[in-house]
Amino acid sequence: MKQGRSLVEIGQELERQRKVRKDFIVDTKVLSMETDAGQSVLSLTSGNEIKRYLVNEVAHQQIASRLNIPYRYYQKMQKEYPELLDQNVNGWFTHNPERRMLRTLDGRVRAFLSNRYRRLDNLELCAAILPIINEMKSASIESCEVTESHMYLKVINKKLKAEVAVNDVVQAGFVVSNSEIGLGSLKVEPLVYRLVCKNGLICKDFSQKKYHVGRRTELAEDTAYDLYSDETLQADDRAFFMKVQDIIRHAVDESRFLLTVDKMREALHIPLKHDPVQEVELLADTYQLTQGERGDILRELFMGHDLSRYGMVNAVTAASKLAQSYDRATELERIGGDILASPVPMLEPRPVKDLISQDVPYVPAVPVLSIAEK
């Protein structure tokens, strides 16, 4: 499992962001973009005041998506013909005006969102769930990080454990992830932590999500205004976070954990269909792995001396620790869970002509049984 910052450092960063972040509800008629040398500045007019912010990549993607401009073409204009990009964006801002939420931080527009977007900020989320985690017996935060797009808390329950094979012990846990900029819902996902190699596996089964959708935020008389949490919004947030607290309390479920362990034991007996190089290439095509990730997974697969599905799962989660970013490392842990959850292959039937020539009764293929079914 890739390590991020300490919980204290996360808290300090979230407090810092709280002081400098700014959110606005704006009519796009008061927005204008100007691009030079690949950098775009978004200007927001509010009364007699003009605020200017650099636009980050996520906000660019969201602007392009909202204006129905293909992003590759958007990038081409940004690089080769910035005046045309500005004409397109500013023209559509004015031609089809609408209310949007701008989220800014450190002088940059970090998100261009719907005015119905519910702000579930990381500091408030931590304040709601950390006391619940502290109440859990034998629970500890194994890894945590705040990136430009997400916050992650990866929690392990050291008491709830099982053996996949002799001396191969795994522990139950969960991952809480949240994006303040519209890149996914607030998620609570089951996590399995393998002690022998400190790999984390995120299971797609049994995950819980809470979406960032709230009531529409209307404009006041001004065409742009700062958006602050008032008492009504705070009460609404309290009710929402109470539901999240209940999800956290039940995030580590023994029966679900044991079902996942059964799948891992089953995966030990499912051989890879192809040679390791071909298996990794097929995996790369399915999950759009980089060349570096392919090499890391192949190396981990050989080092693990296990050419089963379980070996592939462990190779992917081991390679996640070498990922360039914490976001990508977490995504590779999810890919490992996706591989584990994929359907069990059918046994290959022998050719009928061979069966006839050997005078052996023909038996149709049957699915491999799980440990529980056996």
mmCIF file of C-alpha atoms in Angstrom:
data_model
loop_
_atom_site.group_PDB
_atom_site.id
_atom_site.type_symbol
_atom_site.label_atom_id
_atom_site.label_comp_id
_atom_site.label_asym_id
_atom_site.label_seq_id
_atom_site.Cartn_x
_atom_site.Cartn_y
_atom_site.Cartn_z
ATOM 1 C CA MET A 1 0.000 0.000 0.000
ATOM 2 C CA LYS A 2 1.451 3.350 -1.042
ATOM 3 C CA GLN A 3 2.086 5.667 1.892
ATOM 4 C CA GLY A 4 0.967 9.286 1.891
ATOM 5 C CA ARG A 5 1.266 11.936 4.565
ATOM 6 C CA SER A 6 0.605 11.543 8.284
ATOM 7 C CA LEU A 7 -2.837 12.297 9.659
ATOM 8 C CA VAL A 8 -1.434 15.388 11.399
ATOM 9 C CA GLU A 9 -0.047 16.683 8.098
ATOM 10 C CA ILE A 10 -3.394 15.996 6.405
ATOM 11 C CA GLY A 11 -5.168 18.000 9.109
ATOM 12 C CA GLN A 12 -2.765 20.912 8.706
ATOM 13 C CA GLU A 13 -3.251 20.953 4.932
ATOM 14 C CA LEU A 14 -7.051 20.843 5.209
ATOM 15 C CA GLU A 15 -6.992 23.720 7.733
ATOM 16 C CA ARG A 16 -4.795 25.713 5.352
ATOM 17 C CA GLN A 17 -7.136 25.056 2.435
ATOM 18 C CA ARG A 18 -10.123 26.071 4.565
ATOM 19 C CA LYS A 19 -8.621 29.535 5.051
ATOM 20 C CA VAL A 20 -7.778 30.244 1.404
ATOM 21 C CA ARG A 21 -10.471 28.455 -0.615
ATOM 22 C CA LYS A 22 -13.331 30.435 -2.145
ATOM 23 C CA ASP A 23 -16.540 29.231 -3.799
ATOM 24 C CA PHE A 24 -18.834 31.273 -6.039
ATOM 25 C CA ILE A 25 -22.213 30.895 -7.683
ATOM 26 C CA VAL A 26 -21.979 32.780 -10.976
ATOM 27 C CA ASP A 27 -23.916 33.451 -14.135
ATOM 28 C CA THR A 28 -21.617 32.508 -17.013
ATOM 29 C CA LYS A 29 -22.401 35.886 -18.629
ATOM 30 C CA VAL A 30 -20.026 37.471 -16.087
ATOM 31 C CA LEU A 31 -17.193 35.073 -16.908
ATOM 32 C CA SER A 32 -14.510 35.493 -19.556
ATOM 33 C CA MET A 33 -11.430 33.458 -20.362
ATOM 34 C CA GLU A 34 -8.124 34.645 -21.768
ATOM 35 C CA THR A 35 -5.415 32.190 -22.832
ATOM 36 C CA ASP A 36 -1.740 32.895 -23.422
ATOM 37 C CA ALA A 37 1.229 30.525 -23.734
ATOM 38 C CA GLY A 38 -0.942 27.548 -22.737
ATOM 39 C CA GLN A 39 -2.182 29.238 -19.532
ATOM 40 C CA SER A 40 -5.800 30.310 -19.188
ATOM 41 C CA VAL A 41 -7.096 32.989 -16.826
ATOM 42 C CA LEU A 42 -10.796 33.105 -15.956
ATOM 43 C CA SER A 43 -12.111 36.556 -15.013
ATOM 44 C CA LEU A 44 -15.210 36.932 -12.848
ATOM 45 C CA THR A 45 -16.981 40.292 -12.741
ATOM 46 C CA SER A 46 -18.904 41.035 -9.537
ATOM 47 C CA GLY A 47 -20.216 44.601 -9.380
ATOM 48 C CA ASN A 48 -17.220 46.879 -9.861
ATOM 49 C CA GLU A 49 -14.744 44.163 -8.890
ATOM 50 C CA ILE A 50 -12.992 41.762 -11.247
ATOM 51 C CA LYS A 51 -11.446 38.599 -9.808
ATOM 52 C CA ARG A 52 -8.933 36.612 -11.906
ATOM 53 C CA TYR A 53 -7.989 32.983 -11.464
ATOM 54 C CA LEU A 54 -5.743 30.561 -13.337
ATOM 55 C CA VAL A 55 -7.665 27.529 -14.653
ATOM 56 C CA ASN A 56 -6.349 24.068 -13.731
ATOM 57 C CA GLU A 57 -6.666 20.968 -15.908
ATOM 58 C CA VAL A 58 -9.730 19.514 -14.166
ATOM 59 C CA ALA A 59 -11.618 22.795 -14.560
ATOM 60 C CA HIS A 60 -10.623 22.900 -18.240
ATOM 61 C CA GLN A 61 -12.029 19.396 -18.698
ATOM 62 C CA GLN A 62 -15.269 20.368 -16.958
ATOM 63 C CA ILE A 63 -15.653 23.553 -19.031
ATOM 64 C CA ALA A 64 -15.065 21.610 -22.253
ATOM 65 C CA SER A 65 -17.562 18.941 -21.217
ATOM 66 C CA ARG A 66 -20.240 21.473 -20.270
ATOM 67 C CA LEU A 67 -19.839 23.380 -23.548
ATOM 68 C CA ASN A 68 -19.793 20.135 -25.600
ATOM 69 C CA ILE A 69 -16.317 20.840 -26.982
ATOM 70 C CA PRO A 70 -14.317 17.606 -27.555
ATOM 71 C CA TYR A 71 -11.426 17.784 -25.123
ATOM 72 C CA ARG A 72 -8.707 16.812 -27.609
ATOM 73 C CA TYR A 73 -9.872 19.685 -29.851
ATOM 74 C CA TYR A 74 -10.063 21.948 -26.781
ATOM 75 C CA GLN A 75 -6.421 21.114 -25.981
ATOM 76 C CA LYS A 76 -5.373 21.652 -29.595
ATOM 77 C CA MET A 77 -6.896 25.155 -29.559
ATOM 78 C CA GLN A 78 -5.290 25.873 -26.187
ATOM 79 C CA LYS A 79 -1.860 24.972 -27.527
ATOM 80 C CA GLU A 80 -2.005 26.098 -31.176
ATOM 81 C CA TYR A 81 -4.767 28.703 -31.463
ATOM 82 C CA PRO A 82 -5.577 30.177 -28.011
ATOM 83 C CA GLU A 83 -7.598 33.045 -29.461
ATOM 84 C CA LEU A 84 -10.007 30.545 -31.017
ATOM 85 C CA LEU A 85 -10.357 28.718 -27.701
ATOM 86 C CA ASP A 86 -11.233 31.970 -25.923
ATOM 87 C CA GLN A 87 -13.754 32.874 -28.640
ATOM 88 C CA ASN A 88 -15.423 29.468 -28.306
ATOM 89 C CA VAL A 89 -15.599 29.453 -24.511
ATOM 90 C CA ASN A 90 -16.628 33.097 -24.074
ATOM 91 C CA GLY A 91 -19.117 32.856 -26.939
ATOM 92 C CA TRP A 92 -20.918 29.866 -25.407
ATOM 93 C CA PHE A 93 -20.771 31.405 -21.906
ATOM 94 C CA THR A 94 -22.751 34.360 -23.300
ATOM 95 C CA HIS A 95 -24.923 32.566 -25.859
ATOM 96 C CA ASN A 96 -26.177 29.902 -23.408
ATOM 97 C CA PRO A 97 -25.880 31.566 -19.993
ATOM 98 C CA GLU A 98 -26.435 29.434 -16.908
ATOM 99 C CA ARG A 99 -25.635 29.402 -13.214
ATOM 100 C CA ARG A 100 -22.529 27.438 -12.255
ATOM 101 C CA MET A 101 -20.468 26.881 -9.138
ATOM 102 C CA LEU A 102 -16.799 27.873 -9.262
ATOM 103 C CA ARG A 103 -14.512 26.344 -6.655
ATOM 104 C CA THR A 104 -11.194 28.173 -6.252
ATOM 105 C CA LEU A 105 -8.082 27.462 -4.214
ATOM 106 C CA ASP A 106 -4.661 29.143 -4.131
ATOM 107 C CA GLY A 107 -5.587 31.540 -6.937
ATOM 108 C CA ARG A 108 -6.818 28.800 -9.283
ATOM 109 C CA VAL A 109 -10.192 27.626 -10.528
ATOM 110 C CA ARG A 110 -10.130 23.983 -9.489
ATOM 111 C CA ALA A 111 -13.703 23.058 -10.494
ATOM 112 C CA PHE A 112 -16.536 24.264 -12.767
ATOM 113 C CA LEU A 113 -19.674 22.572 -11.418
ATOM 114 C CA SER A 114 -23.453 22.545 -11.318
ATOM 115 C CA ASN A 115 -25.128 24.939 -8.896
ATOM 116 C CA ARG A 116 -26.767 21.808 -7.421
ATOM 117 C CA TYR A 117 -23.390 20.407 -6.420
ATOM 118 C CA ARG A 118 -23.290 19.590 -2.702
ATOM 119 C CA ARG A 119 -20.053 20.731 -1.127
ATOM 120 C CA LEU A 120 -18.854 17.830 1.028
ATOM 121 C CA ASP A 121 -15.561 19.293 2.132
ATOM 122 C CA ASN A 122 -12.771 17.091 3.390
ATOM 123 C CA LEU A 123 -12.257 18.927 6.689
ATOM 124 C CA GLU A 124 -15.923 18.521 7.651
ATOM 125 C CA LEU A 125 -15.855 14.901 6.523
ATOM 126 C CA CYS A 126 -12.842 14.162 8.713
ATOM 127 C CA ALA A 127 -14.481 15.896 11.666
ATOM 128 C CA ALA A 128 -17.507 13.631 11.219
ATOM 129 C CA ILE A 129 -15.821 10.258 10.720
ATOM 130 C CA LEU A 130 -12.526 10.329 12.662
ATOM 131 C CA PRO A 131 -14.303 10.100 16.062
ATOM 132 C CA ILE A 132 -16.197 7.044 14.746
ATOM 133 C CA ILE A 133 -12.954 5.414 13.582
ATOM 134 C CA ASN A 134 -11.354 6.152 16.969
ATOM 135 C CA GLU A 135 -14.252 4.356 18.677
ATOM 136 C CA MET A 136 -13.594 1.164 16.676
ATOM 137 C CA LYS A 137 -11.585 -1.419 18.584
ATOM 138 C CA SER A 138 -8.257 -2.315 16.939
ATOM 139 C CA ALA A 139 -8.857 0.090 14.032
ATOM 140 C CA SER A 140 -5.993 2.195 12.696
ATOM 141 C CA ILE A 141 -5.436 4.453 9.704
ATOM 142 C CA GLU A 142 -2.785 2.611 7.705
ATOM 143 C CA SER A 143 -2.399 5.265 4.983
ATOM 144 C CA CYS A 144 -3.948 8.630 4.111
ATOM 145 C CA GLU A 145 -3.421 11.432 1.617
ATOM 146 C CA VAL A 146 -4.939 14.592 0.140
ATOM 147 C CA THR A 147 -4.265 15.074 -3.568
ATOM 148 C CA GLU A 148 -5.478 17.762 -5.964
ATOM 149 C CA SER A 149 -8.545 15.677 -6.731
ATOM 150 C CA HIS A 150 -9.288 13.426 -3.715
ATOM 151 C CA MET A 151 -8.837 12.714 -0.043
ATOM 152 C CA TYR A 152 -8.232 9.111 1.081
ATOM 153 C CA LEU A 153 -8.355 7.423 4.471
ATOM 154 C CA LYS A 154 -7.395 3.728 4.448
ATOM 155 C CA VAL A 155 -8.406 2.022 7.693
ATOM 156 C CA ILE A 156 -7.430 -1.474 8.907
ATOM 157 C CA ASN A 157 -9.122 -3.531 11.633
ATOM 158 C CA LYS A 158 -6.245 -5.586 13.030
ATOM 159 C CA LYS A 159 -8.509 -7.972 14.937
ATOM 160 C CA LEU A 160 -10.539 -9.157 11.958
ATOM 161 C CA LYS A 161 -8.190 -11.392 9.981
ATOM 162 C CA ALA A 162 -8.035 -14.717 8.142
ATOM 163 C CA GLU A 163 -5.567 -16.961 6.316
ATOM 164 C CA VAL A 164 -5.809 -17.254 2.541
ATOM 165 C CA ALA A 165 -3.084 -19.905 2.630
ATOM 166 C CA VAL A 166 -0.572 -21.054 5.220
ATOM 167 C CA ASN A 167 1.210 -17.981 6.646
ATOM 168 C CA ASP A 168 -0.655 -15.704 4.198
ATOM 169 C CA VAL A 169 -2.756 -13.576 6.550
ATOM 170 C CA VAL A 170 -5.088 -10.776 5.468
ATOM 171 C CA GLN A 171 -6.914 -8.180 7.565
ATOM 172 C CA ALA A 172 -10.231 -6.432 6.951
ATOM 173 C CA GLY A 173 -10.559 -2.696 6.454
ATOM 174 C CA PHE A 174 -12.149 0.028 4.386
ATOM 175 C CA VAL A 175 -11.261 3.085 2.300
ATOM 176 C CA VAL A 176 -13.029 6.437 2.562
ATOM 177 C CA SER A 177 -12.495 8.642 -0.490
ATOM 178 C CA ASN A 178 -13.991 11.993 -1.387
ATOM 179 C CA SER A 179 -13.587 14.553 -4.152
ATOM 180 C CA GLU A 180 -14.316 18.232 -3.573
ATOM 181 C CA ILE A 181 -14.167 18.993 -7.301
ATOM 182 C CA GLY A 182 -16.769 16.708 -8.835
ATOM 183 C CA LEU A 183 -14.597 13.693 -9.664
ATOM 184 C CA GLY A 184 -16.815 11.055 -8.094
ATOM 185 C CA SER A 185 -19.040 10.419 -5.132
ATOM 186 C CA LEU A 186 -18.067 10.061 -1.499
ATOM 187 C CA LYS A 187 -17.175 6.351 -1.289
ATOM 188 C CA VAL A 188 -16.715 3.836 1.491
ATOM 189 C CA GLU A 189 -15.167 0.689 -0.020
ATOM 190 C CA PRO A 190 -14.092 -2.605 1.590
ATOM 191 C CA LEU A 191 -10.329 -3.066 1.812
ATOM 192 C CA VAL A 192 -8.290 -6.252 2.345
ATOM 193 C CA TYR A 193 -4.743 -5.764 3.648
ATOM 194 C CA ARG A 194 -2.202 -8.535 3.010
ATOM 195 C CA LEU A 195 0.367 -8.633 5.807
ATOM 196 C CA VAL A 196 3.093 -10.585 4.023
ATOM 197 C CA CYS A 197 3.677 -7.803 1.492
ATOM 198 C CA LYS A 198 1.623 -4.877 2.898
ATOM 199 C CA ASN A 199 -0.550 -4.748 -0.239
ATOM 200 C CA GLY A 200 -4.016 -3.248 -0.202
ATOM 201 C CA LEU A 201 -6.904 -4.652 -2.254
ATOM 202 C CA ILE A 202 -10.043 -2.539 -2.735
ATOM 203 C CA CYS A 203 -13.144 -4.642 -3.345
ATOM 204 C CA LYS A 204 -15.808 -3.284 -5.650
ATOM 205 C CA ASP A 205 -18.436 -5.539 -4.052
ATOM 206 C CA PHE A 206 -20.292 -4.076 -1.054
ATOM 207 C CA SER A 207 -19.033 -0.497 -1.590
ATOM 208 C CA GLN A 208 -21.248 2.409 -0.491
ATOM 209 C CA LYS A 209 -21.610 5.783 -2.188
ATOM 210 C CA LYS A 210 -23.116 9.156 -1.291
ATOM 211 C CA TYR A 211 -23.497 11.585 -4.173
ATOM 212 C CA HIS A 212 -22.691 15.304 -4.225
ATOM 213 C CA VAL A 213 -26.185 16.363 -5.277
ATOM 214 C CA GLY A 214 -28.168 18.855 -3.265
ATOM 215 C CA ARG A 215 -30.760 21.541 -3.652
ATOM 216 C CA ARG A 216 -30.305 24.087 -6.394
ATOM 217 C CA THR A 217 -28.478 27.186 -5.156
ATOM 218 C CA GLU A 218 -30.184 30.263 -6.566
ATOM 219 C CA LEU A 219 -28.537 33.570 -7.336
ATOM 220 C CA ALA A 220 -29.191 36.652 -5.320
ATOM 221 C CA GLU A 221 -29.685 40.025 -7.013
ATOM 222 C CA ASP A 222 -26.008 40.183 -7.942
ATOM 223 C CA THR A 223 -24.821 38.036 -10.814
ATOM 224 C CA ALA A 224 -22.013 36.594 -8.691
ATOM 225 C CA TYR A 225 -21.593 36.107 -4.986
ATOM 226 C CA ASP A 226 -19.387 34.303 -2.488
ATOM 227 C CA LEU A 227 -20.925 31.068 -1.262
ATOM 228 C CA TYR A 228 -20.648 30.493 2.473
ATOM 229 C CA SER A 229 -22.159 27.830 4.715
ATOM 230 C CA ASP A 230 -25.221 29.298 6.422
ATOM 231 C CA GLU A 231 -27.202 27.657 9.228
ATOM 232 C CA THR A 232 -29.572 25.918 6.830
ATOM 233 C CA LEU A 233 -26.719 24.385 4.841
ATOM 234 C CA GLN A 234 -24.919 23.354 8.029
ATOM 235 C CA ALA A 235 -28.057 21.600 9.315
ATOM 236 C CA ASP A 236 -28.411 19.821 5.985
ATOM 237 C CA ASP A 237 -24.756 18.760 6.154
ATOM 238 C CA ARG A 238 -25.182 17.436 9.700
ATOM 239 C CA ALA A 239 -28.009 15.163 8.595
ATOM 240 C CA PHE A 240 -25.940 13.965 5.630
ATOM 241 C CA PHE A 241 -22.848 13.244 7.702
ATOM 242 C CA MET A 242 -24.923 11.326 10.255
ATOM 243 C CA LYS A 243 -25.765 8.904 7.427
ATOM 244 C CA VAL A 244 -22.087 8.707 6.503
ATOM 245 C CA GLN A 245 -21.221 7.949 10.151
ATOM 246 C CA ASP A 246 -23.659 5.024 10.112
ATOM 247 C CA ILE A 247 -22.013 3.679 6.946
ATOM 248 C CA ILE A 248 -18.572 3.927 8.607
ATOM 249 C CA ARG A 249 -19.786 2.075 11.706
ATOM 250 C CA HIS A 250 -20.795 -0.885 9.549
ATOM 251 C CA ALA A 251 -17.976 -0.632 6.990
ATOM 252 C CA VAL A 252 -16.074 -3.614 8.418
ATOM 253 C CA ASP A 253 -18.452 -6.547 8.155
ATOM 254 C CA GLU A 254 -17.125 -10.005 9.074
ATOM 255 C CA SER A 255 -19.404 -11.979 6.757
ATOM 256 C CA ARG A 256 -18.519 -9.808 3.756
ATOM 257 C CA PHE A 257 -14.829 -10.022 4.609
ATOM 258 C CA LEU A 258 -14.963 -13.821 4.755
ATOM 259 C CA LEU A 259 -16.743 -13.942 1.396
ATOM 260 C CA THR A 260 -13.844 -11.978 -0.081
ATOM 261 C CA VAL A 261 -11.324 -14.313 1.588
ATOM 262 C CA ASP A 262 -13.183 -17.256 0.005
ATOM 263 C CA LYS A 263 -12.774 -15.602 -3.393
ATOM 264 C CA MET A 264 -9.051 -15.188 -2.732
ATOM 265 C CA ARG A 265 -8.702 -18.865 -1.802
ATOM 266 C CA GLU A 266 -10.617 -19.796 -4.933
ATOM 267 C CA ALA A 267 -8.349 -17.567 -7.038
ATOM 268 C CA LEU A 268 -5.353 -19.609 -5.852
ATOM 269 C CA HIS A 269 -6.675 -22.513 -7.947
ATOM 270 C CA ILE A 270 -7.523 -20.565 -11.117
ATOM 271 C CA PRO A 271 -4.481 -20.710 -13.430
ATOM 272 C CA LEU A 272 -3.760 -17.901 -15.864
ATOM 273 C CA LYS A 273 -4.970 -18.768 -19.358
ATOM 274 C CA HIS A 274 -1.925 -17.418 -21.183
ATOM 275 C CA ASP A 275 1.774 -16.895 -20.593
ATOM 276 C CA PRO A 276 2.622 -14.026 -18.171
ATOM 277 C CA VAL A 277 3.607 -11.503 -20.863
ATOM 278 C CA GLN A 278 0.374 -12.044 -22.798
ATOM 279 C CA GLU A 279 -1.694 -11.901 -19.595
ATOM 280 C CA VAL A 280 -0.211 -8.524 -18.670
ATOM 281 C CA GLU A 281 -0.771 -7.197 -22.207
ATOM 282 C CA LEU A 282 -4.433 -8.244 -22.070
ATOM 283 C CA LEU A 283 -4.721 -6.583 -18.662
ATOM 284 C CA ALA A 284 -3.107 -3.419 -20.037
ATOM 285 C CA ASP A 285 -5.624 -3.270 -22.895
ATOM 286 C CA THR A 286 -8.561 -3.704 -20.512
ATOM 287 C CA TYR A 287 -7.456 -1.146 -17.912
ATOM 288 C CA GLN A 288 -5.330 1.223 -20.026
ATOM 289 C CA LEU A 289 -2.106 0.602 -18.126
ATOM 290 C CA THR A 290 0.995 2.628 -18.937
ATOM 291 C CA GLN A 291 4.163 0.995 -20.223
ATOM 292 C CA GLY A 292 5.785 1.474 -16.824
ATOM 293 C CA GLU A 293 2.838 -0.134 -15.038
ATOM 294 C CA ARG A 294 2.983 -3.132 -17.391
ATOM 295 C CA GLY A 295 6.654 -3.649 -16.555
ATOM 296 C CA ASP A 296 6.047 -3.284 -12.807
ATOM 297 C CA ILE A 297 3.170 -5.803 -12.826
ATOM 298 C CA LEU A 298 5.117 -8.327 -14.928
ATOM 299 C CA ARG A 299 8.129 -8.061 -12.646
ATOM 300 C CA GLU A 300 5.966 -8.508 -9.519
ATOM 301 C CA LEU A 301 4.228 -11.488 -11.149
ATOM 302 C CA PHE A 302 7.557 -13.238 -11.775
ATOM 303 C CA MET A 303 8.870 -12.371 -8.316
ATOM 304 C CA GLY A 304 5.722 -13.786 -6.712
ATOM 305 C CA HIS A 305 6.235 -17.215 -8.362
ATOM 306 C CA ASP A 306 2.438 -17.599 -8.617
ATOM 307 C CA LEU A 307 0.831 -17.856 -12.062
ATOM 308 C CA SER A 308 -2.726 -18.039 -10.734
ATOM 309 C CA ARG A 309 -5.410 -15.361 -10.633
ATOM 310 C CA TYR A 310 -4.404 -14.749 -7.009
ATOM 311 C CA GLY A 311 -0.843 -14.190 -8.172
ATOM 312 C CA MET A 312 -2.016 -11.633 -10.733
ATOM 313 C CA VAL A 313 -4.102 -9.814 -8.114
ATOM 314 C CA ASN A 314 -1.076 -9.591 -5.822
ATOM 315 C CA ALA A 315 1.174 -8.467 -8.685
ATOM 316 C CA VAL A 316 -1.166 -5.569 -9.499
ATOM 317 C CA THR A 317 -1.568 -4.456 -5.879
ATOM 318 C CA ALA A 318 2.200 -4.749 -5.287
ATOM 319 C CA ALA A 319 2.845 -2.614 -8.376
ATOM 320 C CA SER A 320 0.463 0.027 -6.985
ATOM 321 C CA LYS A 321 3.143 0.986 -4.433
ATOM 322 C CA LEU A 322 5.366 2.035 -7.346
ATOM 323 C CA ALA A 323 2.721 4.268 -8.970
ATOM 324 C CA GLN A 324 3.636 7.887 -9.695
ATOM 325 C CA SER A 325 0.696 9.295 -7.740
ATOM 326 C CA TYR A 326 -1.432 8.283 -4.774
ATOM 327 C CA ASP A 327 -4.551 8.584 -6.959
ATOM 328 C CA ARG A 328 -3.179 6.088 -9.467
ATOM 329 C CA ALA A 329 -1.958 3.747 -6.711
ATOM 330 C CA THR A 330 -5.490 3.633 -5.323
ATOM 331 C CA GLU A 331 -6.903 2.985 -8.787
ATOM 332 C CA LEU A 332 -4.536 0.016 -9.216
ATOM 333 C CA GLU A 333 -5.757 -1.358 -5.868
ATOM 334 C CA ARG A 334 -9.285 -1.143 -7.287
ATOM 335 C CA ILE A 335 -8.156 -2.922 -10.469
ATOM 336 C CA GLY A 336 -6.820 -5.738 -8.265
ATOM 337 C CA GLY A 337 -10.271 -6.017 -6.688
ATOM 338 C CA ASP A 338 -11.883 -6.001 -10.109
ATOM 339 C CA ILE A 339 -9.687 -8.912 -11.239
ATOM 340 C CA LEU A 340 -10.618 -10.879 -8.115
ATOM 341 C CA ALA A 341 -14.340 -10.266 -8.697
ATOM 342 C CA SER A 342 -14.313 -11.271 -12.375
ATOM 343 C CA PRO A 343 -16.313 -14.391 -13.340
ATOM 344 C CA VAL A 344 -14.742 -17.805 -12.822
ATOM 345 C CA PRO A 345 -13.753 -19.267 -16.212
ATOM 346 C CA MET A 346 -15.403 -22.433 -17.437
ATOM 347 C CA LEU A 347 -13.287 -25.561 -17.749
ATOM 348 C CA GLU A 348 -12.289 -26.235 -21.360
ATOM 349 C CA PRO A 349 -14.196 -29.268 -22.782
ATOM 350 C CA ARG A 350 -12.078 -31.799 -24.634
ATOM 351 C CA PRO A 351 -12.694 -32.001 -28.416
ATOM 352 C CA VAL A 352 -15.564 -34.377 -29.225
ATOM 353 C CA LYS A 353 -13.522 -36.192 -31.912
ATOM 354 C CA ASP A 354 -10.867 -37.046 -29.311
ATOM 355 C CA LEU A 355 -13.498 -38.322 -26.916
ATOM 356 C CA ILE A 356 -15.019 -40.530 -29.638
ATOM 357 C CA SER A 357 -11.640 -41.930 -30.683
ATOM 358 C CA GLN A 358 -10.786 -42.797 -27.089
ATOM 359 C CA ASP A 359 -14.280 -44.167 -26.368
ATOM 360 C CA VAL A 360 -14.553 -41.875 -23.320
ATOM 361 C CA PRO A 361 -17.992 -40.557 -22.245
ATOM 362 C CA TYR A 362 -18.417 -36.849 -23.045
ATOM 363 C CA VAL A 363 -18.810 -34.603 -19.959
ATOM 364 C CA PRO A 364 -19.829 -30.954 -20.476
ATOM 365 C CA ALA A 365 -17.836 -28.137 -18.877
ATOM 366 C CA VAL A 366 -18.816 -27.142 -15.334
ATOM 367 C CA PRO A 367 -17.928 -24.007 -13.376
ATOM 368 C CA VAL A 368 -15.183 -24.182 -10.755
ATOM 369 C CA LEU A 369 -16.840 -24.332 -7.334
ATOM 370 C CA SER A 370 -15.988 -21.834 -4.631
ATOM 371 C CA ILE A 371 -14.714 -22.920 -1.234
ATOM 372 C CA ALA A 372 -18.128 -22.203 0.279
ATOM 373 C CA GLU A 373 -19.878 -24.378 -2.350
ATOM 374 C CA LYS A 374 -17.514 -27.241 -1.771
#
